[in-house]
Amino acid sequence: MRTSRKLIASCASAALVLSALVACAPPADGARVARSTLVIGIDVSGSFKGKGRYDSAIDFAANYLYAHIHGLGGLKQPTAVFVGSFGGEKPGETKSFQPIHTFQNMSVAEIAAFLRKEYPSNDGLTDFNPFFDRVGTLVKRQNLVLSPLNIVMLTDGLPDTPSEKNDSLSKYKNINVSGLEYLSKNTTIRVLYPRPTVAVHWEKKVPRRRVRMWTVDDEVMATWRSHYHTGGKPESQAELWKWISDNVDFRVRSGGIL
C-alpha cells in the first residue's frame, strides 16, 4: 500500500513538472504570429490641397504610421505596410508603394518629410480604381491573402471621373472594389477627410459585398491636432492614440451595398 502511494505521488509530481515544462516551452514549429496588412493612400490631386487638408493629412499620416509600426497606445501593429498615392496626370496612372522597412527607423518628423518629398501635391486627377487594383496585386504578390486588410485613404473622396447622363452619383457607383472582396474575411476601407456629403456617398453608393467602409469627415479630422501635445515624444501622446483608436480605427461591422 505504501509503495502504491509513493508511486502515485511520484507520478503526480512528474505530471506537475511536465506541465510546467510544457507551459514554458516555446510555440511549436510552424506557429505564426497573426498577420495583418495596413495600406495607406495619400491624395496628391489639386482638389485635396486646399484649406490645408493635404498638409494636415501628411502630418496625421506620419503620426498614424509611427504609432502603428511601434504599437503605441495599444494600436495594432501590422506585419505588412504599404504607403502609396492616388492622383496622377492621367487616369489609370500606376503609383509605387513604399513597404514597412522604409519607415521602421524613422521618427515622426522624418516620416512626414519623406511623404512630402515622395508624394507631393500636384494638379493631377483623382482616380481611385488603379489604387484599389494595385492594392489587390500587392496583397496577392506578397502572399498576404486572408490576413486582415486595413486600407486608410487620406482624401477629399472626390473622383475625377465623368458622371453618366442624368446620374450625378454614378462616379461613386463606378468605384470598383471588387478585387478586394475575397482577399480577406476582414477588409476595411477608411476614407479620411471627405466632406460629410461625400462621406455619405462613399458609404451608400460605392458597390460592395464584403468590404467594410468607414469614413471620418474633414470637420472631425480637423480636430486631431487638439489631441496632439506639441514637443511631446510619441510615447507620451496617449491622448492622440486614444482619439485614433476611437475615431479612425473603429471596428466596422460588415454591411455591403449591392
Tab-separated table of N, CA, C and O in Angstrom, residues 4 7 11 23 27 48 56 61 70 75 83 93 120 122 128 157 181 220 228 232 247:
chain	number	residue	atom	x	y	z
A	4	SER	N	2.366	1.805	-3.343
A	4	SER	CA	1.401	2.357	-4.309
A	4	SER	C	1.244	3.851	-4.108
A	4	SER	O	1.191	4.623	-5.071
A	7	LEU	N	4.224	5.621	-5.421
A	7	LEU	CA	4.210	5.627	-6.882
A	7	LEU	C	3.256	6.677	-7.418
A	7	LEU	O	3.574	7.420	-8.361
A	11	CYS	N	4.222	9.966	-9.579
A	11	CYS	CA	3.620	10.234	-10.888
A	11	CYS	C	3.003	11.632	-10.924
A	11	CYS	O	3.102	12.354	-11.917
A	23	ALA	N	4.247	24.472	-20.337
A	23	ALA	CA	3.797	25.867	-20.267
A	23	ALA	C	4.904	26.834	-20.634
A	23	ALA	O	4.661	27.897	-21.205
A	27	PRO	N	6.514	28.127	-28.705
A	27	PRO	CA	5.487	27.602	-29.580
A	27	PRO	C	6.053	26.535	-30.505
A	27	PRO	O	7.230	26.552	-30.868
A	48	PHE	N	-7.400	68.305	-53.320
A	48	PHE	CA	-7.213	67.987	-51.901
A	48	PHE	C	-6.268	68.964	-51.212
A	48	PHE	O	-6.159	68.968	-49.982
A	56	SER	N	-2.312	68.757	-43.380
A	56	SER	CA	-2.859	68.102	-42.195
A	56	SER	C	-2.802	66.587	-42.357
A	56	SER	O	-2.429	65.853	-41.425
A	61	ALA	N	-0.777	61.296	-41.151
A	61	ALA	CA	-0.291	60.008	-41.637
A	61	ALA	C	1.037	59.633	-40.990
A	61	ALA	O	1.274	58.461	-40.668
A	70	HIS	N	5.021	50.930	-34.238
A	70	HIS	CA	5.612	50.682	-32.918
A	70	HIS	C	4.584	50.236	-31.873
A	70	HIS	O	4.942	50.041	-30.708
A	75	LEU	N	-2.460	50.492	-30.192
A	75	LEU	CA	-2.823	50.394	-31.602
A	75	LEU	C	-2.179	49.145	-32.208
A	75	LEU	O	-1.042	48.803	-31.887
A	83	VAL	N	2.626	52.117	-48.417
A	83	VAL	CA	2.191	53.502	-48.497
A	83	VAL	C	2.340	53.967	-49.944
A	83	VAL	O	3.408	53.820	-50.551
A	93	GLU	N	-3.053	56.022	-64.060
A	93	GLU	CA	-1.613	56.079	-63.827
A	93	GLU	C	-1.244	55.283	-62.583
A	93	GLU	O	-1.810	55.472	-61.509
A	120	PRO	N	4.350	64.555	-53.427
A	120	PRO	CA	3.994	65.987	-53.408
A	120	PRO	C	2.634	66.227	-54.037
A	120	PRO	O	2.213	65.515	-54.950
A	122	ASN	N	-0.061	67.803	-56.428
A	122	ASN	CA	0.010	68.345	-57.779
A	122	ASN	C	-1.406	68.622	-58.288
A	122	ASN	O	-2.374	68.533	-57.540
A	128	PHE	N	-9.496	56.486	-58.263
A	128	PHE	CA	-9.338	55.531	-57.172
A	128	PHE	C	-9.157	54.098	-57.644
A	128	PHE	O	-8.517	53.294	-56.963
A	157	GLY	N	-12.095	62.484	-51.306
A	157	GLY	CA	-13.049	61.484	-51.781
A	157	GLY	C	-13.754	61.828	-53.076
A	157	GLY	O	-14.701	61.139	-53.465
A	181	GLU	N	-12.701	42.079	-52.560
A	181	GLU	CA	-13.789	41.409	-51.859
A	181	GLU	C	-13.372	40.116	-51.154
A	181	GLU	O	-13.800	39.846	-50.042
A	220	VAL	N	-14.259	66.475	-38.576
A	220	VAL	CA	-13.756	65.685	-37.447
A	220	VAL	C	-12.236	65.550	-37.530
A	220	VAL	O	-11.527	65.717	-36.531
A	228	TYR	N	-2.986	66.361	-29.889
A	228	TYR	CA	-1.543	66.178	-30.031
A	228	TYR	C	-0.816	67.210	-29.177
A	228	TYR	O	-1.101	68.405	-29.251
A	232	GLY	N	5.953	66.868	-27.364
A	232	GLY	CA	5.955	65.619	-26.609
A	232	GLY	C	6.456	64.459	-27.454
A	232	GLY	O	6.288	64.432	-28.666
A	247	ASN	N	-11.849	56.947	-33.172
A	247	ASN	CA	-12.452	57.626	-34.316
A	247	ASN	C	-12.020	57.113	-35.685
A	247	ASN	O	-12.814	57.122	-36.624
